[in-house]
Amino acid sequence: MTFETPCQHAQHAWEKASRLAPPPKPPQLPFYMPAMPSMRLIRVIDMAWWRCRRRWLFRRHIVPLVKYDDQILRDIGHRREDILWANQLPLKVDALQALKARQKKGHLPQS
C-alpha cells in the first residue's frame, strides 16, 4: 500500500503496531490433571510471547519513523527522542503504551 505523504505513512504504521491485543486469560478449570501444566504458567508464557510480538511490531513499524523529519513526527504527535527512549525500555514494559503515556504527560513542545 502506498501513501501520498509521509505523515499518512507514519499514521498507518502507528495503527498497525497498535492492533495486537493481549491474549485472553485462560479459563479456571474445576479440576486438575497431574499431566497438565498450571494455568499460571500458561498465562506467563502467553504474556511473554505477546510482549515479544508487541515489541517486534514496535520496532518494525514505529522505530523506522525516526527517519522522517521533526515536523512530520510532530504532526502525528511524537518526537524522535521519545521513540528512541521507548525503544530502549525493558521488554516487560509495553513501548506503545509508554509512548502514549509520555505523550499525554505533555513532553511535546507546544507549536
mmCIF file of N, CA and C in Angstrom:
data_model
loop_
_atom_site.group_PDB
_atom_site.id
_atom_site.type_symbol
_atom_site.label_atom_id
_atom_site.label_comp_id
_atom_site.label_asym_id
_atom_site.label_seq_id
_atom_site.Cartn_x
_atom_site.Cartn_y
_atom_site.Cartn_z
ATOM 1 N N MET A 1 0.851 -1.169 0.000
ATOM 2 C CA MET A 1 0.000 0.000 0.000
ATOM 3 C C MET A 1 0.898 1.234 0.000
ATOM 4 N N THR A 2 0.648 2.150 -0.927
ATOM 5 C CA THR A 2 1.431 3.375 -0.994
ATOM 6 C C THR A 2 0.625 4.518 -0.397
ATOM 7 N N PHE A 3 1.345 5.459 0.164
ATOM 8 C CA PHE A 3 0.716 6.603 0.797
ATOM 9 C C PHE A 3 1.210 7.867 0.105
ATOM 10 N N GLU A 4 0.349 8.874 0.075
ATOM 11 C CA GLU A 4 0.699 10.109 -0.601
ATOM 12 C C GLU A 4 1.733 10.908 0.176
ATOM 13 N N THR A 5 1.603 10.953 1.481
ATOM 14 C CA THR A 5 2.520 11.757 2.281
ATOM 15 C C THR A 5 3.193 10.890 3.340
ATOM 16 N N PRO A 6 4.355 11.305 3.794
ATOM 17 C CA PRO A 6 4.998 10.574 4.889
ATOM 18 C C PRO A 6 4.167 10.591 6.175
ATOM 19 N N CYS A 7 3.376 11.638 6.357
ATOM 20 C CA CYS A 7 2.523 11.720 7.552
ATOM 21 C C CYS A 7 1.473 10.619 7.533
ATOM 22 N N GLN A 8 0.882 10.343 6.368
ATOM 23 C CA GLN A 8 -0.092 9.258 6.255
ATOM 24 C C GLN A 8 0.573 7.912 6.507
ATOM 25 N N HIS A 9 1.790 7.753 5.994
ATOM 26 C CA HIS A 9 2.528 6.518 6.223
ATOM 27 C C HIS A 9 2.820 6.328 7.709
ATOM 28 N N ALA A 10 3.214 7.395 8.385
ATOM 29 C CA ALA A 10 3.519 7.323 9.811
ATOM 30 C C ALA A 10 2.264 6.986 10.621
ATOM 31 N N GLN A 11 1.146 7.584 10.262
ATOM 32 C CA GLN A 11 -0.104 7.301 10.965
ATOM 33 C C GLN A 11 -0.522 5.846 10.758
ATOM 34 N N HIS A 12 -0.364 5.333 9.552
ATOM 35 C CA HIS A 12 -0.698 3.940 9.266
ATOM 36 C C HIS A 12 0.212 2.991 10.045
ATOM 37 N N ALA A 13 1.487 3.331 10.154
ATOM 38 C CA ALA A 13 2.433 2.497 10.904
ATOM 39 C C ALA A 13 2.032 2.436 12.374
ATOM 40 N N TRP A 14 1.611 3.563 12.930
ATOM 41 C CA TRP A 14 1.188 3.586 14.332
ATOM 42 C C TRP A 14 -0.038 2.700 14.536
ATOM 43 N N GLU A 15 -1.012 2.803 13.647
ATOM 44 C CA GLU A 15 -2.228 1.982 13.759
ATOM 45 C C GLU A 15 -1.909 0.496 13.627
ATOM 46 N N LYS A 16 -1.018 0.151 12.726
ATOM 47 C CA LYS A 16 -0.675 -1.247 12.508
ATOM 48 C C LYS A 16 0.043 -1.835 13.722
ATOM 49 N N ALA A 17 0.897 -1.068 14.342
ATOM 50 C CA ALA A 17 1.619 -1.552 15.523
ATOM 51 C C ALA A 17 0.705 -1.656 16.735
ATOM 52 N N SER A 18 -0.365 -0.907 16.767
ATOM 53 C CA SER A 18 -1.263 -0.905 17.927
ATOM 54 C C SER A 18 -2.334 -1.992 17.878
ATOM 55 N N ARG A 19 -2.428 -2.750 16.812
ATOM 56 C CA ARG A 19 -3.527 -3.707 16.631
ATOM 57 C C ARG A 19 -3.460 -4.941 17.523
ATOM 58 N N LEU A 20 -2.298 -5.353 17.954
ATOM 59 C CA LEU A 20 -2.150 -6.617 18.664
ATOM 60 C C LEU A 20 -2.716 -6.509 20.077
ATOM 61 N N ALA A 21 -3.803 -7.217 20.334
ATOM 62 C CA ALA A 21 -4.444 -7.206 21.652
ATOM 63 C C ALA A 21 -3.804 -8.280 22.541
ATOM 64 N N PRO A 22 -3.812 -8.065 23.866
ATOM 65 C CA PRO A 22 -3.239 -9.082 24.750
ATOM 66 C C PRO A 22 -4.041 -10.377 24.702
ATOM 67 N N PRO A 23 -3.390 -11.503 24.990
ATOM 68 C CA PRO A 23 -4.104 -12.784 24.951
ATOM 69 C C PRO A 23 -5.131 -12.867 26.075
ATOM 70 N N PRO A 24 -6.206 -13.611 25.862
ATOM 71 C CA PRO A 24 -7.207 -13.746 26.924
ATOM 72 C C PRO A 24 -6.663 -14.610 28.064
ATOM 73 N N LYS A 25 -7.215 -14.388 29.240
ATOM 74 C CA LYS A 25 -6.800 -15.199 30.382
ATOM 75 C C LYS A 25 -7.321 -16.624 30.198
ATOM 76 N N PRO A 26 -6.526 -17.609 30.610
ATOM 77 C CA PRO A 26 -7.005 -18.991 30.480
ATOM 78 C C PRO A 26 -8.158 -19.243 31.441
ATOM 79 N N PRO A 27 -9.053 -20.147 31.093
ATOM 80 C CA PRO A 27 -10.202 -20.412 31.963
ATOM 81 C C PRO A 27 -9.768 -21.124 33.256
ATOM 82 N N GLN A 28 -10.528 -20.918 34.311
ATOM 83 C CA GLN A 28 -10.298 -21.623 35.573
ATOM 84 C C GLN A 28 -11.012 -22.961 35.495
ATOM 85 N N LEU A 29 -10.260 -24.008 35.486
ATOM 86 C CA LEU A 29 -10.849 -25.332 35.385
ATOM 87 C C LEU A 29 -11.229 -25.850 36.766
ATOM 88 N N PRO A 30 -12.365 -26.559 36.873
ATOM 89 C CA PRO A 30 -12.796 -27.061 38.176
ATOM 90 C C PRO A 30 -12.019 -28.306 38.626
ATOM 91 N N PHE A 31 -11.127 -28.781 37.771
ATOM 92 C CA PHE A 31 -10.367 -29.979 38.118
ATOM 93 C C PHE A 31 -8.903 -29.758 37.758
ATOM 94 N N TYR A 32 -8.045 -30.617 38.270
ATOM 95 C CA TYR A 32 -6.634 -30.532 37.964
ATOM 96 C C TYR A 32 -6.160 -31.891 37.487
ATOM 97 N N MET A 33 -5.516 -31.884 36.356
ATOM 98 C CA MET A 33 -4.948 -33.123 35.842
ATOM 99 C C MET A 33 -3.439 -33.056 36.072
ATOM 100 N N PRO A 34 -2.857 -34.064 36.690
ATOM 101 C CA PRO A 34 -1.433 -34.014 37.020
ATOM 102 C C PRO A 34 -0.517 -33.809 35.812
ATOM 103 N N ALA A 35 -0.894 -34.280 34.652
ATOM 104 C CA ALA A 35 -0.040 -34.146 33.482
ATOM 105 C C ALA A 35 -0.163 -32.771 32.830
ATOM 106 N N MET A 36 -1.065 -31.947 33.304
ATOM 107 C CA MET A 36 -1.336 -30.650 32.708
ATOM 108 C C MET A 36 -0.496 -29.562 33.397
ATOM 109 N N PRO A 37 0.149 -28.668 32.631
ATOM 110 C CA PRO A 37 0.886 -27.572 33.276
ATOM 111 C C PRO A 37 -0.096 -26.607 33.935
ATOM 112 N N SER A 38 0.388 -25.873 34.902
ATOM 113 C CA SER A 38 -0.508 -24.955 35.605
ATOM 114 C C SER A 38 -0.972 -23.835 34.676
ATOM 115 N N MET A 39 -2.151 -23.334 34.927
ATOM 116 C CA MET A 39 -2.694 -22.259 34.101
ATOM 117 C C MET A 39 -1.888 -20.969 34.293
ATOM 118 N N ARG A 40 -1.303 -20.804 35.442
ATOM 119 C CA ARG A 40 -0.462 -19.634 35.690
ATOM 120 C C ARG A 40 0.767 -19.668 34.770
ATOM 121 N N LEU A 41 1.357 -20.845 34.609
ATOM 122 C CA LEU A 41 2.500 -20.986 33.709
ATOM 123 C C LEU A 41 2.092 -20.710 32.268
ATOM 124 N N ILE A 42 0.948 -21.198 31.882
ATOM 125 C CA ILE A 42 0.457 -20.948 30.524
ATOM 126 C C ILE A 42 0.247 -19.452 30.303
ATOM 127 N N ARG A 43 -0.292 -18.766 31.305
ATOM 128 C CA ARG A 43 -0.516 -17.318 31.197
ATOM 129 C C ARG A 43 0.809 -16.562 31.084
ATOM 130 N N VAL A 44 1.795 -16.963 31.860
ATOM 131 C CA VAL A 44 3.104 -16.308 31.811
ATOM 132 C C VAL A 44 3.728 -16.478 30.427
ATOM 133 N N ILE A 45 3.632 -17.674 29.877
ATOM 134 C CA ILE A 45 4.183 -17.924 28.542
ATOM 135 C C ILE A 45 3.425 -17.130 27.485
ATOM 136 N N ASP A 46 2.097 -17.090 27.592
ATOM 137 C CA ASP A 46 1.293 -16.296 26.652
ATOM 138 C C ASP A 46 1.677 -14.819 26.689
ATOM 139 N N MET A 47 1.797 -14.272 27.892
ATOM 140 C CA MET A 47 2.117 -12.849 28.024
ATOM 141 C C MET A 47 3.537 -12.552 27.538
ATOM 142 N N ALA A 48 4.479 -13.464 27.788
ATOM 143 C CA ALA A 48 5.849 -13.254 27.313
ATOM 144 C C ALA A 48 5.878 -13.242 25.783
ATOM 145 N N TRP A 49 5.152 -14.157 25.167
ATOM 146 C CA TRP A 49 5.082 -14.196 23.704
ATOM 147 C C TRP A 49 4.415 -12.930 23.157
ATOM 148 N N TRP A 50 3.348 -12.474 23.839
ATOM 149 C CA TRP A 50 2.653 -11.264 23.399
ATOM 150 C C TRP A 50 3.580 -10.056 23.491
ATOM 151 N N ARG A 51 4.335 -9.956 24.602
ATOM 152 C CA ARG A 51 5.258 -8.829 24.752
ATOM 153 C C ARG A 51 6.331 -8.843 23.669
ATOM 154 N N CYS A 52 6.843 -10.031 23.333
ATOM 155 C CA CYS A 52 7.854 -10.131 22.269
ATOM 156 C C CYS A 52 7.274 -9.698 20.927
ATOM 157 N N ARG A 53 6.076 -10.149 20.617
ATOM 158 C CA ARG A 53 5.445 -9.759 19.349
ATOM 159 C C ARG A 53 5.144 -8.268 19.313
ATOM 160 N N ARG A 54 4.674 -7.746 20.439
ATOM 161 C CA ARG A 54 4.344 -6.320 20.510
ATOM 162 C C ARG A 54 5.603 -5.475 20.310
ATOM 163 N N ARG A 55 6.716 -5.862 20.937
ATOM 164 C CA ARG A 55 7.965 -5.116 20.756
ATOM 165 C C ARG A 55 8.473 -5.267 19.324
ATOM 166 N N TRP A 56 8.300 -6.449 18.744
ATOM 167 C CA TRP A 56 8.705 -6.651 17.361
ATOM 168 C C TRP A 56 7.911 -5.728 16.435
ATOM 169 N N LEU A 57 6.592 -5.635 16.676
ATOM 170 C CA LEU A 57 5.774 -4.723 15.876
ATOM 171 C C LEU A 57 6.205 -3.279 16.078
ATOM 172 N N PHE A 58 6.541 -2.904 17.310
ATOM 173 C CA PHE A 58 7.009 -1.552 17.588
ATOM 174 C C PHE A 58 8.283 -1.267 16.795
ATOM 175 N N ARG A 59 9.224 -2.196 16.849
ATOM 176 C CA ARG A 59 10.487 -1.981 16.140
ATOM 177 C C ARG A 59 10.312 -2.016 14.624
ATOM 178 N N ARG A 60 9.356 -2.771 14.170
ATOM 179 C CA ARG A 60 9.135 -2.873 12.724
ATOM 180 C C ARG A 60 8.408 -1.656 12.160
ATOM 181 N N HIS A 61 7.432 -1.129 12.896
ATOM 182 C CA HIS A 61 6.591 -0.070 12.342
ATOM 183 C C HIS A 61 6.864 1.316 12.914
ATOM 184 N N ILE A 62 7.263 1.414 14.166
ATOM 185 C CA ILE A 62 7.411 2.727 14.788
ATOM 186 C C ILE A 62 8.840 3.245 14.731
ATOM 187 N N VAL A 63 9.816 2.399 15.012
ATOM 188 C CA VAL A 63 11.211 2.856 15.017
ATOM 189 C C VAL A 63 11.643 3.412 13.656
ATOM 190 N N PRO A 64 11.206 2.845 12.517
ATOM 191 C CA PRO A 64 11.598 3.465 11.239
ATOM 192 C C PRO A 64 11.051 4.883 11.036
ATOM 193 N N LEU A 65 10.121 5.313 11.869
ATOM 194 C CA LEU A 65 9.595 6.675 11.734
ATOM 195 C C LEU A 65 10.632 7.730 12.083
ATOM 196 N N VAL A 66 11.701 7.355 12.781
ATOM 197 C CA VAL A 66 12.715 8.348 13.157
ATOM 198 C C VAL A 66 13.453 8.895 11.940
ATOM 199 N N LYS A 67 13.334 8.240 10.794
ATOM 200 C CA LYS A 67 13.996 8.768 9.591
ATOM 201 C C LYS A 67 13.253 9.983 9.030
ATOM 202 N N TYR A 68 11.996 10.187 9.442
ATOM 203 C CA TYR A 68 11.257 11.357 8.989
ATOM 204 C C TYR A 68 11.710 12.602 9.745
ATOM 205 N N ASP A 69 11.426 13.745 9.164
ATOM 206 C CA ASP A 69 11.839 14.971 9.836
ATOM 207 C C ASP A 69 10.930 15.278 11.030
ATOM 208 N N ASP A 70 11.379 16.222 11.843
ATOM 209 C CA ASP A 70 10.692 16.520 13.104
ATOM 210 C C ASP A 70 9.277 17.049 12.895
ATOM 211 N N GLN A 71 9.024 17.740 11.804
ATOM 212 C CA GLN A 71 7.689 18.283 11.554
ATOM 213 C C GLN A 71 6.665 17.171 11.355
ATOM 214 N N ILE A 72 7.034 16.144 10.606
ATOM 215 C CA ILE A 72 6.110 15.019 10.380
ATOM 216 C C ILE A 72 5.856 14.278 11.687
ATOM 217 N N LEU A 73 6.898 14.063 12.455
ATOM 218 C CA LEU A 73 6.721 13.395 13.752
ATOM 219 C C LEU A 73 5.842 14.227 14.680
ATOM 220 N N ARG A 74 6.018 15.537 14.633
ATOM 221 C CA ARG A 74 5.187 16.419 15.464
ATOM 222 C C ARG A 74 3.732 16.366 15.001
ATOM 223 N N ASP A 75 3.507 16.193 13.687
ATOM 224 C CA ASP A 75 2.144 16.103 13.164
ATOM 225 C C ASP A 75 1.411 14.876 13.686
ATOM 226 N N ILE A 76 2.133 13.766 13.875
ATOM 227 C CA ILE A 76 1.478 12.573 14.423
ATOM 228 C C ILE A 76 1.546 12.542 15.943
ATOM 229 N N GLY A 77 2.211 13.518 16.534
ATOM 230 C CA GLY A 77 2.187 13.665 17.986
ATOM 231 C C GLY A 77 3.351 13.049 18.736
ATOM 232 N N HIS A 78 4.495 12.886 18.089
ATOM 233 C CA HIS A 78 5.641 12.281 18.764
ATOM 234 C C HIS A 78 6.912 13.035 18.449
ATOM 235 N N ARG A 79 7.942 12.714 19.211
ATOM 236 C CA ARG A 79 9.270 13.264 18.969
ATOM 237 C C ARG A 79 10.240 12.116 18.755
ATOM 238 N N ARG A 80 11.291 12.400 18.042
ATOM 239 C CA ARG A 80 12.314 11.400 17.768
ATOM 240 C C ARG A 80 12.912 10.859 19.066
ATOM 241 N N GLU A 81 13.175 11.732 20.029
ATOM 242 C CA GLU A 81 13.769 11.323 21.305
ATOM 243 C C GLU A 81 12.835 10.376 22.065
ATOM 244 N N ASP A 82 11.526 10.621 21.979
ATOM 245 C CA ASP A 82 10.565 9.760 22.671
ATOM 246 C C ASP A 82 10.529 8.360 22.061
ATOM 247 N N ILE A 83 10.596 8.286 20.737
ATOM 248 C CA ILE A 83 10.584 6.978 20.078
ATOM 249 C C ILE A 83 11.845 6.199 20.427
ATOM 250 N N LEU A 84 12.982 6.870 20.398
ATOM 251 C CA LEU A 84 14.228 6.190 20.759
ATOM 252 C C LEU A 84 14.241 5.791 22.228
ATOM 253 N N TRP A 85 13.652 6.632 23.097
ATOM 254 C CA TRP A 85 13.543 6.300 24.520
ATOM 255 C C TRP A 85 12.684 5.051 24.716
ATOM 256 N N ALA A 86 11.546 4.981 24.033
ATOM 257 C CA ALA A 86 10.648 3.834 24.167
ATOM 258 C C ALA A 86 11.288 2.561 23.627
ATOM 259 N N ASN A 87 12.140 2.694 22.644
ATOM 260 C CA ASN A 87 12.811 1.518 22.091
ATOM 261 C C ASN A 87 13.811 0.926 23.085
ATOM 262 N N GLN A 88 14.313 1.722 24.015
ATOM 263 C CA GLN A 88 15.293 1.243 24.990
ATOM 264 C C GLN A 88 14.656 0.694 26.266
ATOM 265 N N LEU A 89 13.336 0.738 26.372
ATOM 266 C CA LEU A 89 12.665 0.241 27.574
ATOM 267 C C LEU A 89 12.819 -1.272 27.702
ATOM 268 N N PRO A 90 12.738 -1.805 28.928
ATOM 269 C CA PRO A 90 12.803 -3.265 29.088
ATOM 270 C C PRO A 90 11.625 -3.945 28.400
ATOM 271 N N LEU A 91 11.785 -5.222 28.108
ATOM 272 C CA LEU A 91 10.761 -5.966 27.385
ATOM 273 C C LEU A 91 9.448 -6.051 28.152
ATOM 274 N N LYS A 92 9.511 -6.043 29.481
ATOM 275 C CA LYS A 92 8.284 -6.139 30.281
ATOM 276 C C LYS A 92 7.408 -4.899 30.176
ATOM 277 N N VAL A 93 7.977 -3.799 29.703
ATOM 278 C CA VAL A 93 7.219 -2.554 29.548
ATOM 279 C C VAL A 93 6.741 -2.459 28.108
ATOM 280 N N ASP A 94 5.455 -2.215 27.931
ATOM 281 C CA ASP A 94 4.892 -2.060 26.594
ATOM 282 C C ASP A 94 5.308 -0.692 26.048
ATOM 283 N N ALA A 95 6.118 -0.709 24.998
ATOM 284 C CA ALA A 95 6.666 0.532 24.452
ATOM 285 C C ALA A 95 5.580 1.444 23.885
ATOM 286 N N LEU A 96 4.570 0.878 23.252
ATOM 287 C CA LEU A 96 3.491 1.702 22.700
ATOM 288 C C LEU A 96 2.719 2.422 23.798
ATOM 289 N N GLN A 97 2.400 1.702 24.870
ATOM 290 C CA GLN A 97 1.672 2.333 25.976
ATOM 291 C C GLN A 97 2.533 3.384 26.676
ATOM 292 N N ALA A 98 3.821 3.098 26.828
ATOM 293 C CA ALA A 98 4.718 4.069 27.458
ATOM 294 C C ALA A 98 4.837 5.329 26.610
ATOM 295 N N LEU A 99 4.875 5.146 25.306
ATOM 296 C CA LEU A 99 4.947 6.294 24.406
ATOM 297 C C LEU A 99 3.666 7.121 24.460
ATOM 298 N N LYS A 100 2.514 6.444 24.524
ATOM 299 C CA LYS A 100 1.243 7.163 24.661
ATOM 300 C C LYS A 100 1.175 7.915 25.988
ATOM 301 N N ALA A 101 1.628 7.277 27.061
ATOM 302 C CA ALA A 101 1.607 7.929 28.378
ATOM 303 C C ALA A 101 2.538 9.134 28.397
ATOM 304 N N ARG A 102 3.689 9.011 27.770
ATOM 305 C CA ARG A 102 4.633 10.132 27.721
ATOM 306 C C ARG A 102 4.051 11.282 26.908
ATOM 307 N N GLN A 103 3.307 10.937 25.863
ATOM 308 C CA GLN A 103 2.670 11.966 25.042
ATOM 309 C C GLN A 103 1.587 12.694 25.848
ATOM 310 N N LYS A 104 0.808 11.951 26.639
ATOM 311 C CA LYS A 104 -0.257 12.555 27.429
ATOM 312 C C LYS A 104 0.284 13.445 28.546
ATOM 313 N N LYS A 105 1.473 13.107 29.063
ATOM 314 C CA LYS A 105 2.069 13.909 30.127
ATOM 315 C C LYS A 105 2.496 15.286 29.632
ATOM 316 N N GLY A 106 2.595 15.427 28.323
ATOM 317 C CA GLY A 106 2.927 16.736 27.779
ATOM 318 C C GLY A 106 4.403 16.926 27.533
ATOM 319 N N HIS A 107 5.111 15.900 27.107
ATOM 320 C CA HIS A 107 6.515 16.044 26.798
ATOM 321 C C HIS A 107 6.738 16.668 25.426
ATOM 322 N N LEU A 108 5.664 16.965 24.730
ATOM 323 C CA LEU A 108 5.819 17.596 23.415
ATOM 324 C C LEU A 108 5.844 19.110 23.555
ATOM 325 N N PRO A 109 6.734 19.759 22.852
ATOM 326 C CA PRO A 109 6.734 21.231 22.891
ATOM 327 C C PRO A 109 5.522 21.762 22.155
ATOM 328 N N GLN A 110 4.971 22.830 22.649
ATOM 329 C CA GLN A 110 3.810 23.441 22.014
ATOM 330 C C GLN A 110 4.263 24.237 20.800
ATOM 331 N N SER A 111 3.568 24.035 19.679
ATOM 332 C CA SER A 111 3.937 24.758 18.437
ATOM 333 C C SER A 111 3.284 26.103 18.413
#
